[in-house]
PDB file of C-alpha atoms in Angstrom:
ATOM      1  CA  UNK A   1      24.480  93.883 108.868  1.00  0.00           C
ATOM      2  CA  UNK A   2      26.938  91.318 107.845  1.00  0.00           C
ATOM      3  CA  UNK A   3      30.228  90.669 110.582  1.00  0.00           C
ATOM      4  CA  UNK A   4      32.771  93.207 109.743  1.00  0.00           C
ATOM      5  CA  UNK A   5      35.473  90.077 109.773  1.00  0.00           C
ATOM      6  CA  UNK A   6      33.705  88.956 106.345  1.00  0.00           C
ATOM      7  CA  UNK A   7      34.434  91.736 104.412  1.00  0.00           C
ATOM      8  CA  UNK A   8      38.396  90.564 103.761  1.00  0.00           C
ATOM      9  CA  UNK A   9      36.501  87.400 102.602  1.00  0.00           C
ATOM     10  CA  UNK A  10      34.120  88.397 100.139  1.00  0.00           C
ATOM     11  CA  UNK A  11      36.884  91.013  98.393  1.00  0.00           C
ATOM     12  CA  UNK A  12      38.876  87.737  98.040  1.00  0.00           C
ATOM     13  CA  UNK A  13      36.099  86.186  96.671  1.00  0.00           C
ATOM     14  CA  UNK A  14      35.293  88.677  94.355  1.00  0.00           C
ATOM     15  CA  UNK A  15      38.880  88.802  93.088  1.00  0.00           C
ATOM     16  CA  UNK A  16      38.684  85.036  92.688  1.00  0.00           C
ATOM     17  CA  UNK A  17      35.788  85.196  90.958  1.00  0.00           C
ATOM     18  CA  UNK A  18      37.626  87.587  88.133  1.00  0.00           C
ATOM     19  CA  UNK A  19      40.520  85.123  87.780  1.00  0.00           C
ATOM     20  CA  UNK A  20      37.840  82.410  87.165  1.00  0.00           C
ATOM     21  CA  UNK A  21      36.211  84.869  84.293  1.00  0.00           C
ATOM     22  CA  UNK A  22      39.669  85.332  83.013  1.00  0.00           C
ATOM     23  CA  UNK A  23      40.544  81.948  83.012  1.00  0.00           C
ATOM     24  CA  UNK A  24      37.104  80.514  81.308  1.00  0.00           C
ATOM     25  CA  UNK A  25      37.525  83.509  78.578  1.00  0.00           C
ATOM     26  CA  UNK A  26      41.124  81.918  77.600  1.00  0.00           C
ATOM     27  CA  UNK A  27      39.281  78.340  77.311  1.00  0.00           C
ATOM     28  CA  UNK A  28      41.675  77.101  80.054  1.00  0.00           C
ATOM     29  CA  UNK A  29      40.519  74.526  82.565  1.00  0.00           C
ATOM     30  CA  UNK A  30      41.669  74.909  85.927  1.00  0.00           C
ATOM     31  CA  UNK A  31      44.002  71.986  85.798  1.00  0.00           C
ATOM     32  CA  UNK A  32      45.153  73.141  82.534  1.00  0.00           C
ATOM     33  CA  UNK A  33      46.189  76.676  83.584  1.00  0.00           C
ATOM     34  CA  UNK A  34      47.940  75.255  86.590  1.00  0.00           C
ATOM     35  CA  UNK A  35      50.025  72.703  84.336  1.00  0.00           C
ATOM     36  CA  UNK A  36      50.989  75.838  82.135  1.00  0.00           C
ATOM     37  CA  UNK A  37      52.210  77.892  85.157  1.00  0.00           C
ATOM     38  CA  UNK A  38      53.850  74.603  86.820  1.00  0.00           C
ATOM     39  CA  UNK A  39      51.904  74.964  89.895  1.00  0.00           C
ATOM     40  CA  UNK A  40      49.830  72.498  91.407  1.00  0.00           C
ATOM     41  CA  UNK A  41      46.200  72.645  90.436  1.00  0.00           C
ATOM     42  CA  UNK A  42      44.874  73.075  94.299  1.00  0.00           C
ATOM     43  CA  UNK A  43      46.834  76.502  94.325  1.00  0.00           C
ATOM     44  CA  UNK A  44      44.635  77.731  91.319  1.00  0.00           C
ATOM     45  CA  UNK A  45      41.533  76.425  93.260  1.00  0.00           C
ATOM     46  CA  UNK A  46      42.355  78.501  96.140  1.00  0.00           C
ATOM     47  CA  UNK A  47      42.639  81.816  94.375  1.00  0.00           C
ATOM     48  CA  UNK A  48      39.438  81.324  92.740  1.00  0.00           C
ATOM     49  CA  UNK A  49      37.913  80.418  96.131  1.00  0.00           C
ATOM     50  CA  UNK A  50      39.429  83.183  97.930  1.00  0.00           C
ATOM     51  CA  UNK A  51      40.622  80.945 100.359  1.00  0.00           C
ATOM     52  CA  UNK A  52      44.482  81.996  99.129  1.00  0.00           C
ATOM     53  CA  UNK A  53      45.902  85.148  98.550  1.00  0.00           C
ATOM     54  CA  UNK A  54      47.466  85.407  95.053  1.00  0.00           C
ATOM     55  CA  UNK A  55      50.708  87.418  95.252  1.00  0.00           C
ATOM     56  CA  UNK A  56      51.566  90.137  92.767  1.00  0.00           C
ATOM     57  CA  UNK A  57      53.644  87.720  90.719  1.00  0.00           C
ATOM     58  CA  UNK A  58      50.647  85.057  90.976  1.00  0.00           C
ATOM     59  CA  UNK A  59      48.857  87.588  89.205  1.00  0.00           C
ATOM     60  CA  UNK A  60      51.115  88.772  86.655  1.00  0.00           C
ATOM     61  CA  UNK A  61      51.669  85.214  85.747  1.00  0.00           C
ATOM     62  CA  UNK A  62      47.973  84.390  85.616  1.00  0.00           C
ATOM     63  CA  UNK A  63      47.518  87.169  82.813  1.00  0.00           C
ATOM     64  CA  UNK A  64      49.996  86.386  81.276  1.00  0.00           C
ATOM     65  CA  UNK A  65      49.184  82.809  80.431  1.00  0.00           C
ATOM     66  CA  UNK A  66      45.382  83.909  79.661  1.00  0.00           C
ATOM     67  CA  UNK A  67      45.981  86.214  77.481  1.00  0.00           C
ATOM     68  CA  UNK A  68      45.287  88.879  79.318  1.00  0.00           C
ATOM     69  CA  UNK A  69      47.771  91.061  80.245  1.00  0.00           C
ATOM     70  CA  UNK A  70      46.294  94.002  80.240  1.00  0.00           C
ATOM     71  CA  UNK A  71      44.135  93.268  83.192  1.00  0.00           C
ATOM     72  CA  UNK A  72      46.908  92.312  85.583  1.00  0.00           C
ATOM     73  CA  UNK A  73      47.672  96.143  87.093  1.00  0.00           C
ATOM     74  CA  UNK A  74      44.119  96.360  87.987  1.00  0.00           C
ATOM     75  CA  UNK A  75      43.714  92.879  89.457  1.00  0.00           C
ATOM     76  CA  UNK A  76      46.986  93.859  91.170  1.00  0.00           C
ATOM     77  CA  UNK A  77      45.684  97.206  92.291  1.00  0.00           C
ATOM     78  CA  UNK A  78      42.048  94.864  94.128  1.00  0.00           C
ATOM     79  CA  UNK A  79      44.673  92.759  95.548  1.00  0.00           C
ATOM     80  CA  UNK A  80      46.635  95.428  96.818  1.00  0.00           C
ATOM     81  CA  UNK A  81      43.406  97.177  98.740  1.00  0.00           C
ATOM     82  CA  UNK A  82      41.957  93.649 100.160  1.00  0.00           C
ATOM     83  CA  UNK A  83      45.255  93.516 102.022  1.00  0.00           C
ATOM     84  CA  UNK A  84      45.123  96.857 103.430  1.00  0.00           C
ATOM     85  CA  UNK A  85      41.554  96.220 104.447  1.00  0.00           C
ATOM     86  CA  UNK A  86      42.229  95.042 107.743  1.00  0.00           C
ATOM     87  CA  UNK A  87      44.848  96.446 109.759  1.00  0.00           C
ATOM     88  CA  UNK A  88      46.035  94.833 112.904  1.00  0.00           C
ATOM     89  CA  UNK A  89      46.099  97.957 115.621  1.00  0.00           C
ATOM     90  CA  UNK A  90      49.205  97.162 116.515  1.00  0.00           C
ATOM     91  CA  UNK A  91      50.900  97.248 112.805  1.00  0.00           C
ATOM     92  CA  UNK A  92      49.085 100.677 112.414  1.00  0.00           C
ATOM     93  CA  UNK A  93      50.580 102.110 115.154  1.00  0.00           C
ATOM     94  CA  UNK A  94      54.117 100.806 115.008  1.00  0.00           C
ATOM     95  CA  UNK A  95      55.310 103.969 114.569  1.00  0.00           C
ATOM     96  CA  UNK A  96      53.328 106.036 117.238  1.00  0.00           C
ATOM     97  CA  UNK A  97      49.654 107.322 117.625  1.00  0.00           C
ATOM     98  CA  UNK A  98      50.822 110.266 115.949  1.00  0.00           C
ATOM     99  CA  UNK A  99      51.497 108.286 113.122  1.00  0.00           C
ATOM    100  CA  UNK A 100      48.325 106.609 113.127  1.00  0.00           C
ATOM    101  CA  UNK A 101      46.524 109.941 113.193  1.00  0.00           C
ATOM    102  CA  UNK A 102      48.466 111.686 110.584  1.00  0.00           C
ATOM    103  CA  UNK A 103      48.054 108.263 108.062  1.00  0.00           C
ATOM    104  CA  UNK A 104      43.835 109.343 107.613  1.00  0.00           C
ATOM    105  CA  UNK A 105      44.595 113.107 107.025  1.00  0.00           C
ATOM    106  CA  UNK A 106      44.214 112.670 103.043  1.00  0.00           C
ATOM    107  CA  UNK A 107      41.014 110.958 103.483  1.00  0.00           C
ATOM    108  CA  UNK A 108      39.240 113.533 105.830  1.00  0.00           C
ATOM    109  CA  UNK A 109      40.534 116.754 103.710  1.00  0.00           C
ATOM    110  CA  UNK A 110      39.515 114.397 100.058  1.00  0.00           C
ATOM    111  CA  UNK A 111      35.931 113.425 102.197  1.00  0.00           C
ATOM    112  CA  UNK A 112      32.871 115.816 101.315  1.00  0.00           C
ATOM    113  CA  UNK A 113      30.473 114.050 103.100  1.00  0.00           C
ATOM    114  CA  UNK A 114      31.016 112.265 106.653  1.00  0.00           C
ATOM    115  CA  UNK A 115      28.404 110.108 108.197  1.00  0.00           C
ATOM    116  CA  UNK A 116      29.568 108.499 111.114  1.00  0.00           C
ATOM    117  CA  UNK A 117      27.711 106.755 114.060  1.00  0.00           C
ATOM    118  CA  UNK A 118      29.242 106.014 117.733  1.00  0.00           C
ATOM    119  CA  UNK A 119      27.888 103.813 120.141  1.00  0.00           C
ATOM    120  CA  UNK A 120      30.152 104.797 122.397  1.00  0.00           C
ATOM    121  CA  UNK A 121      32.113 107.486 122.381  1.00  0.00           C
ATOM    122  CA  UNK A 122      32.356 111.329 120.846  1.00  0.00           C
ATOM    123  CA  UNK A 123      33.796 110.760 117.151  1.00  0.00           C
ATOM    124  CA  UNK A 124      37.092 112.642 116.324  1.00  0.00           C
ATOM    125  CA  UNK A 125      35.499 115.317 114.583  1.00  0.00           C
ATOM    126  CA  UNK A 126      33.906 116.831 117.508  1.00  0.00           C
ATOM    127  CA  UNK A 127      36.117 115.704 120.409  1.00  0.00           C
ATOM    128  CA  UNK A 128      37.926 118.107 122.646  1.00  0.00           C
ATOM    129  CA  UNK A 129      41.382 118.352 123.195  1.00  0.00           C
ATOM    130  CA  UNK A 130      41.276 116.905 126.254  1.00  0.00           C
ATOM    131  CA  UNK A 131      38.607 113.976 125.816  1.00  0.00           C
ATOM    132  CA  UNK A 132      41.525 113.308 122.369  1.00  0.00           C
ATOM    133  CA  UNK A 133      43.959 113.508 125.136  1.00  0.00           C
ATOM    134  CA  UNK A 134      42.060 111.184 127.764  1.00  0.00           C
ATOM    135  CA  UNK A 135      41.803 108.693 124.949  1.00  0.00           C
ATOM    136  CA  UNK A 136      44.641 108.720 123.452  1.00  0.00           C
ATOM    137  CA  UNK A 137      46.517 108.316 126.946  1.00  0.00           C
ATOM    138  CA  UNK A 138      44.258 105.417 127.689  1.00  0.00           C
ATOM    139  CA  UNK A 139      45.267 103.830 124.228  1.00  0.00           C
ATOM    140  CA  UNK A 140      48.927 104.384 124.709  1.00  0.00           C
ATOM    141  CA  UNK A 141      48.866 102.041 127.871  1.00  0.00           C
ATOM    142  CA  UNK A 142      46.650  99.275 126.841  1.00  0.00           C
ATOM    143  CA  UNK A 143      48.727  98.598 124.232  1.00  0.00           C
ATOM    144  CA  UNK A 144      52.236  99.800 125.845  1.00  0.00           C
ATOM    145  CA  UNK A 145      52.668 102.259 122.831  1.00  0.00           C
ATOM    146  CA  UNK A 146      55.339 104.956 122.565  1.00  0.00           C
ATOM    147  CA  UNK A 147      54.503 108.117 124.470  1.00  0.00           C
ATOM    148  CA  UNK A 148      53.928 110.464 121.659  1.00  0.00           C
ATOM    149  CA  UNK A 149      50.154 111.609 123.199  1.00  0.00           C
ATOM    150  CA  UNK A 150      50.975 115.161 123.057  1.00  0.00           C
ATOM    151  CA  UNK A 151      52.487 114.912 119.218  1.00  0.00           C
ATOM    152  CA  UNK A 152      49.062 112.761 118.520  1.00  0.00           C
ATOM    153  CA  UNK A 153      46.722 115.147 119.940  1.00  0.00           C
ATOM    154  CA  UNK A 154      47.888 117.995 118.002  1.00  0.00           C
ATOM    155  CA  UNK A 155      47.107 116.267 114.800  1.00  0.00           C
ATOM    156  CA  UNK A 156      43.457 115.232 115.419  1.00  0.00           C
ATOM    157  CA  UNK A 157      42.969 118.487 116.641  1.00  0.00           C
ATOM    158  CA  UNK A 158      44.562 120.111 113.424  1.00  0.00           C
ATOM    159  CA  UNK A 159      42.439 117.193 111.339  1.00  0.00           C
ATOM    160  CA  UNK A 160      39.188 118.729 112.770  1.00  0.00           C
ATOM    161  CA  UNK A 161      39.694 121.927 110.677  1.00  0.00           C
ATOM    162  CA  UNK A 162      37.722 120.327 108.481  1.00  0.00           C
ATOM    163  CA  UNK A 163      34.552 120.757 110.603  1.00  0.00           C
ATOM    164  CA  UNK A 164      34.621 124.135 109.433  1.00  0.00           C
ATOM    165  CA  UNK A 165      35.160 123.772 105.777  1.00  0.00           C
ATOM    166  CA  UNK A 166      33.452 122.469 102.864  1.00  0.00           C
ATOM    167  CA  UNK A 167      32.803 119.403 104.108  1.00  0.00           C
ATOM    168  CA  UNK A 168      29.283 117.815 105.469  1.00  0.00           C
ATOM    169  CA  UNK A 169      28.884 116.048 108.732  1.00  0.00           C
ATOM    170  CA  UNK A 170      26.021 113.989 110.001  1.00  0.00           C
ATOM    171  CA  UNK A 171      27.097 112.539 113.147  1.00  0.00           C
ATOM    172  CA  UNK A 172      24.600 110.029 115.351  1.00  0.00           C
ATOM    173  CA  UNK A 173      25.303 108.884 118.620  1.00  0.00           C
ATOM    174  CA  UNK A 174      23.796 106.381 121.165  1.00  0.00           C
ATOM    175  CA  UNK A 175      22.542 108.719 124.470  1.00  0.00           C
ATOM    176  CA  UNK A 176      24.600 106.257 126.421  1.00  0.00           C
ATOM    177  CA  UNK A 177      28.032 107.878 125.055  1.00  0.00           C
ATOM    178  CA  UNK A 178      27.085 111.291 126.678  1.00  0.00           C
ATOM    179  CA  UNK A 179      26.906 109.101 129.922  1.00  0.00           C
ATOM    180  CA  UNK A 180      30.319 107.719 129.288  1.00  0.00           C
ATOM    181  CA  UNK A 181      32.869 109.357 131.491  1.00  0.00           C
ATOM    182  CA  UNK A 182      36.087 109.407 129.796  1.00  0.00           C
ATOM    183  CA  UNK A 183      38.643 111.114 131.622  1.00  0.00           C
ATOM    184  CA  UNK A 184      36.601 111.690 134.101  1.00  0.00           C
ATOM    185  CA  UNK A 185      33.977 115.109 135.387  1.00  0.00           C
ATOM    186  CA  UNK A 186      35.767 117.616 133.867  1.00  0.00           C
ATOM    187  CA  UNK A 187      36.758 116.823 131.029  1.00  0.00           C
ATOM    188  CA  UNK A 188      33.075 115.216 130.210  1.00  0.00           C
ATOM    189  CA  UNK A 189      31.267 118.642 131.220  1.00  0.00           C
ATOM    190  CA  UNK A 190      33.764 120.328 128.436  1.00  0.00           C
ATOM    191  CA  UNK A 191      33.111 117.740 126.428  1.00  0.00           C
ATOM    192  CA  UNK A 192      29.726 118.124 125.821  1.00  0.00           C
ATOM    193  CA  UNK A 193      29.659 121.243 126.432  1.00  0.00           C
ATOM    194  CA  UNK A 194      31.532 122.041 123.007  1.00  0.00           C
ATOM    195  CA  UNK A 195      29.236 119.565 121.486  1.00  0.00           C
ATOM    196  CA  UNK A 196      26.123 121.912 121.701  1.00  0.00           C
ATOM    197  CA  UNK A 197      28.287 124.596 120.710  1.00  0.00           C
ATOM    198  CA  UNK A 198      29.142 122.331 117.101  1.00  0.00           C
ATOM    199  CA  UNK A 199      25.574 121.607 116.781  1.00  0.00           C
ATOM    200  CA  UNK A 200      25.237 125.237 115.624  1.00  0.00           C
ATOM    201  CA  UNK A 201      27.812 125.325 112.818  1.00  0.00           C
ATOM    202  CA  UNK A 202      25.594 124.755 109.605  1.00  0.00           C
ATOM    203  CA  UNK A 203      28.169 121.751 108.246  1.00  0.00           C
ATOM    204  CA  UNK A 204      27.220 120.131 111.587  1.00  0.00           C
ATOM    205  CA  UNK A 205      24.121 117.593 111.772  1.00  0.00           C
ATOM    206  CA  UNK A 206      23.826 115.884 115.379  1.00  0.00           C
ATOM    207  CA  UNK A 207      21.397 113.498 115.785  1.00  0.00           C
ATOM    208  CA  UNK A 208      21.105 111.700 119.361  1.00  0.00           C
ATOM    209  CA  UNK A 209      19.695 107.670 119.377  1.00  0.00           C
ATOM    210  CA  UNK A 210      17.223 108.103 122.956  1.00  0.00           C
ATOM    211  CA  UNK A 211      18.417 105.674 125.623  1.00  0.00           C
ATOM    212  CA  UNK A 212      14.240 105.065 125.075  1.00  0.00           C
ATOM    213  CA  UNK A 213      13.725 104.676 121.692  1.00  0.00           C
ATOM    214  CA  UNK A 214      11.951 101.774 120.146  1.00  0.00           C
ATOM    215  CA  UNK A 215      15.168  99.440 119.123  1.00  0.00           C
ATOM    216  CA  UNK A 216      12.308  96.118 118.122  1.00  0.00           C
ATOM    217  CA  UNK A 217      13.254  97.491 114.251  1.00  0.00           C
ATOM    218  CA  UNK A 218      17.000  98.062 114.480  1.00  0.00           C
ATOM    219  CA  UNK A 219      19.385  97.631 117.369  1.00  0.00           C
ATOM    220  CA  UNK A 220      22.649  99.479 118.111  1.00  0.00           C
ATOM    221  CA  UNK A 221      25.703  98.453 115.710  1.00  0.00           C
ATOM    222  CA  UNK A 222      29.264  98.769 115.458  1.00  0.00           C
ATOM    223  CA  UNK A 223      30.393 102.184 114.944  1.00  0.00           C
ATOM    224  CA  UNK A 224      31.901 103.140 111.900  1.00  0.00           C
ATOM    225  CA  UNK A 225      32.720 106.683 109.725  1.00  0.00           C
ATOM    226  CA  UNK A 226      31.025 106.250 106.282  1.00  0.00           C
ATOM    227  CA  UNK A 227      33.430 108.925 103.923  1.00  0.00           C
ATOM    228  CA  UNK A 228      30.989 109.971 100.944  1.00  0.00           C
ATOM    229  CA  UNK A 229      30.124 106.466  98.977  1.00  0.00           C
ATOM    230  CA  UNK A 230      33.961 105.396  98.857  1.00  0.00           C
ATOM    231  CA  UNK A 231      34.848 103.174 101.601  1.00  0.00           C
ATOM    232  CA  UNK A 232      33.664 102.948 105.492  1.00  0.00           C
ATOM    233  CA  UNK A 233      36.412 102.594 108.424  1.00  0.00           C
ATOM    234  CA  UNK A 234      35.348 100.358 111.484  1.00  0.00           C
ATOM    235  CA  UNK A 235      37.010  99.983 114.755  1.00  0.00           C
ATOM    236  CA  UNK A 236      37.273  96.283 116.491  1.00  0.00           C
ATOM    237  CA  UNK A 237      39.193  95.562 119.476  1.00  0.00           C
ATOM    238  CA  UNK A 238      42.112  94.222 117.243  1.00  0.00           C
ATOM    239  CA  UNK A 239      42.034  95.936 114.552  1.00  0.00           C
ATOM    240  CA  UNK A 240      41.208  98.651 111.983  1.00  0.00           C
ATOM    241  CA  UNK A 241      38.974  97.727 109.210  1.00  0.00           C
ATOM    242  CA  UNK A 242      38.171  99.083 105.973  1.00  0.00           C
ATOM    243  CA  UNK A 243      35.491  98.204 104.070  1.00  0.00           C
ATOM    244  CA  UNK A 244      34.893  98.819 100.329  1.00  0.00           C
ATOM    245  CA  UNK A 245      32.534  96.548  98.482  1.00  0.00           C
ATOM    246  CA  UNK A 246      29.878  97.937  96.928  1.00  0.00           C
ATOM    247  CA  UNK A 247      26.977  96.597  98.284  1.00  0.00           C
ATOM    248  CA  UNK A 248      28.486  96.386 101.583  1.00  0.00           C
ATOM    249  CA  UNK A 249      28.721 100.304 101.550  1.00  0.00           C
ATOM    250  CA  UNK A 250      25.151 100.279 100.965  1.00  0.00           C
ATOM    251  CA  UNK A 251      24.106  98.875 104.011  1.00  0.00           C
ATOM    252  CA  UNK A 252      26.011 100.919 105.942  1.00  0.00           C
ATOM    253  CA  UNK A 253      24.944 104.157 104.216  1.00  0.00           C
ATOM    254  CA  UNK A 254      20.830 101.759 104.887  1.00  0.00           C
ATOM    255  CA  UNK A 255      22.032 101.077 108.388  1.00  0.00           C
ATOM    256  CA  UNK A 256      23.064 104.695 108.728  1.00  0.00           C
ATOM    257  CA  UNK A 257      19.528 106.079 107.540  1.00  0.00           C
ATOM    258  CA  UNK A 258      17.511 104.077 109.207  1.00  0.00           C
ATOM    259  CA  UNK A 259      19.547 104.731 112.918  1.00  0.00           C
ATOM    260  CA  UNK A 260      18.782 108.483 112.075  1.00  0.00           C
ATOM    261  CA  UNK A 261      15.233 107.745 111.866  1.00  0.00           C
ATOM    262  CA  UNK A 262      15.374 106.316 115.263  1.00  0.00           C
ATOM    263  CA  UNK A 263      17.389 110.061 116.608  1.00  0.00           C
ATOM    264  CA  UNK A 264      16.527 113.203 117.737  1.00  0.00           C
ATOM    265  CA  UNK A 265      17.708 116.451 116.581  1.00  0.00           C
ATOM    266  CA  UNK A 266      17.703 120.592 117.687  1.00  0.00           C
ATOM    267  CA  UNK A 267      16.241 121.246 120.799  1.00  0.00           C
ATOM    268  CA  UNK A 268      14.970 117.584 121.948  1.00  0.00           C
ATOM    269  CA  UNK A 269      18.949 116.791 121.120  1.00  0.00           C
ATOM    270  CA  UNK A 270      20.054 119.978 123.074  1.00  0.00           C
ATOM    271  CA  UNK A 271      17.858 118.540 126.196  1.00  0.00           C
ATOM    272  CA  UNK A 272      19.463 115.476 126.156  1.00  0.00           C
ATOM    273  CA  UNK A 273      22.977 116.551 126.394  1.00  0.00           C
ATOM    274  CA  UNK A 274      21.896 119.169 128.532  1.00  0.00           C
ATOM    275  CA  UNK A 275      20.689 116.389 131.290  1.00  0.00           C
ATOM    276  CA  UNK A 276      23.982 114.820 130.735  1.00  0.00           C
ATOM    277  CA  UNK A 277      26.301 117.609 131.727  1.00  0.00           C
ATOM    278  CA  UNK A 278      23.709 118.267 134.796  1.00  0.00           C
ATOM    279  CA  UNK A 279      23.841 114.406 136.026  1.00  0.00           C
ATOM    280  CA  UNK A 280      27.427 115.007 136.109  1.00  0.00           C
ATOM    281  CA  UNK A 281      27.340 117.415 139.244  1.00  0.00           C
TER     282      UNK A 281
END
């Protein structure tokens, strides 16, 4: 796996690389296009590099002096989504985890197929209330949010009405998350408790990575929610990140197969969990 900080990086690249194309097709050199726009020609080197941002008015202008015109809403529309790719946590929840929660709800209900993998801690879908609530509580005050915990957990748990429509989930997690106590005895035993009760819905796939297993092949990676072949969410200390290059989705959806080699599923899964909520007492 690439580092999830490159993938902001090689969109701008990619974008850069289509102003180049556009800029070749009109026969303009790079010094030439900059002389026509009045900029200087280092600017036009850094949008083709990726190492500058073009603005929307860069872009417009760009076109316009190539000739091309018609491709400046799209190239607009790339730019657009590379900024939105990462997300600093704290600019995503400005306005409240509630917010933050409520800002995904298009993509889960639009999402057929979910394939997510957690090294480290029950993925929204299947979380209870109070493991959402335990979370979310522990979020609000490491990063001295609003307290709108209540408002927020109402939402994810409304969001996971999805487990139980048309939508496909294959979920793998590390063993080591069921070991996790987050919020403490309780609300662990309940925890996992509901997620052997999930297990049996038939939209439900749960596959569990052995603390045991073999890891010489592939070791544990970030986690991250893969939603059908469109785009794959991450989650880094600092911020949210959003990945949609091509053949960057396909080695998550590789990475994702090959981790569900390595897990178990049914009643070896069952066990495990099982021994969790009993090393609990």
């Amino acid at each position: 796996m690439t580092s999830p900080s490159s993938s902001v990086q090689e969109a701008r690249k990619a974008l850069g690389q289509r102003l180049a194309e556009i800029r070749k097709t009109a026969g303009f050199t790079k010094r030439a296009l900059a002389q026509s726009l009045g900029w200087h020609e280092s600017k036009a080197s850094r949008f083709e590099s990726g190492t500058r941002a073009p603005s929307e008015r860069d872009l417009r202008a760009w076109c316009s002096a190539c000739g091309a015109e018609g491709q400046a809403e799209d190239l607009i529309s790339t730019a657009r989504g590379i900024e939105g790719m990462y997300v600093e946590w704290r600019k995503m929840e400005r306005h409240g985890l509630k917010w933050a929660q409520e800002s995904v709800v298009p993509l889960w209900e639009r999402t057929e197929r979910f394939r997510i993998y957690s090294p480290w801690l029950i993925p929204g879908p299947v979380q209870t209330a109070s493991y959402i609530t335990a979370l979310l509580t522990s979020i609000r005050d490491r990063r001295g949010l609003i307290d709108d915990v209540p408002a927020a957990v109402k939402v994810r748990v409304e969001k996971q009405q999805v487990v139980y429509g048309n939508h496909k989930f294959a979920i793998l997690l590390e063993e080591s998350v069921l070991r996790y106590r987050i919020g403490g005895t309780d609300v662990m035993a309940g925890q996992l408790g509901y997620l052997l009760s999930v297990m049996a819905l038939p939209s439900v796939s749960i596959g569990i990575i052995p603390q045991d297993a073999d890891r010489s092949g592939l070791w544990p990676v970030e986690g991250f929610f893969l939603y059908d072949d469109e785009l794959v969410n991450v989650e880094l200390v600092s911020a949210h990140l959003t990945v949609v290059q091509k053949h960057e989705l396909a080695m998550y959806a590789k990475t994702f197969s090959e981790l569900a080699e390595l897990a178990v599923y049914g009643a070896a899964a069952r066990e495990i969990i099982t021994a969790a909520i009993e090393s609990l007492g």
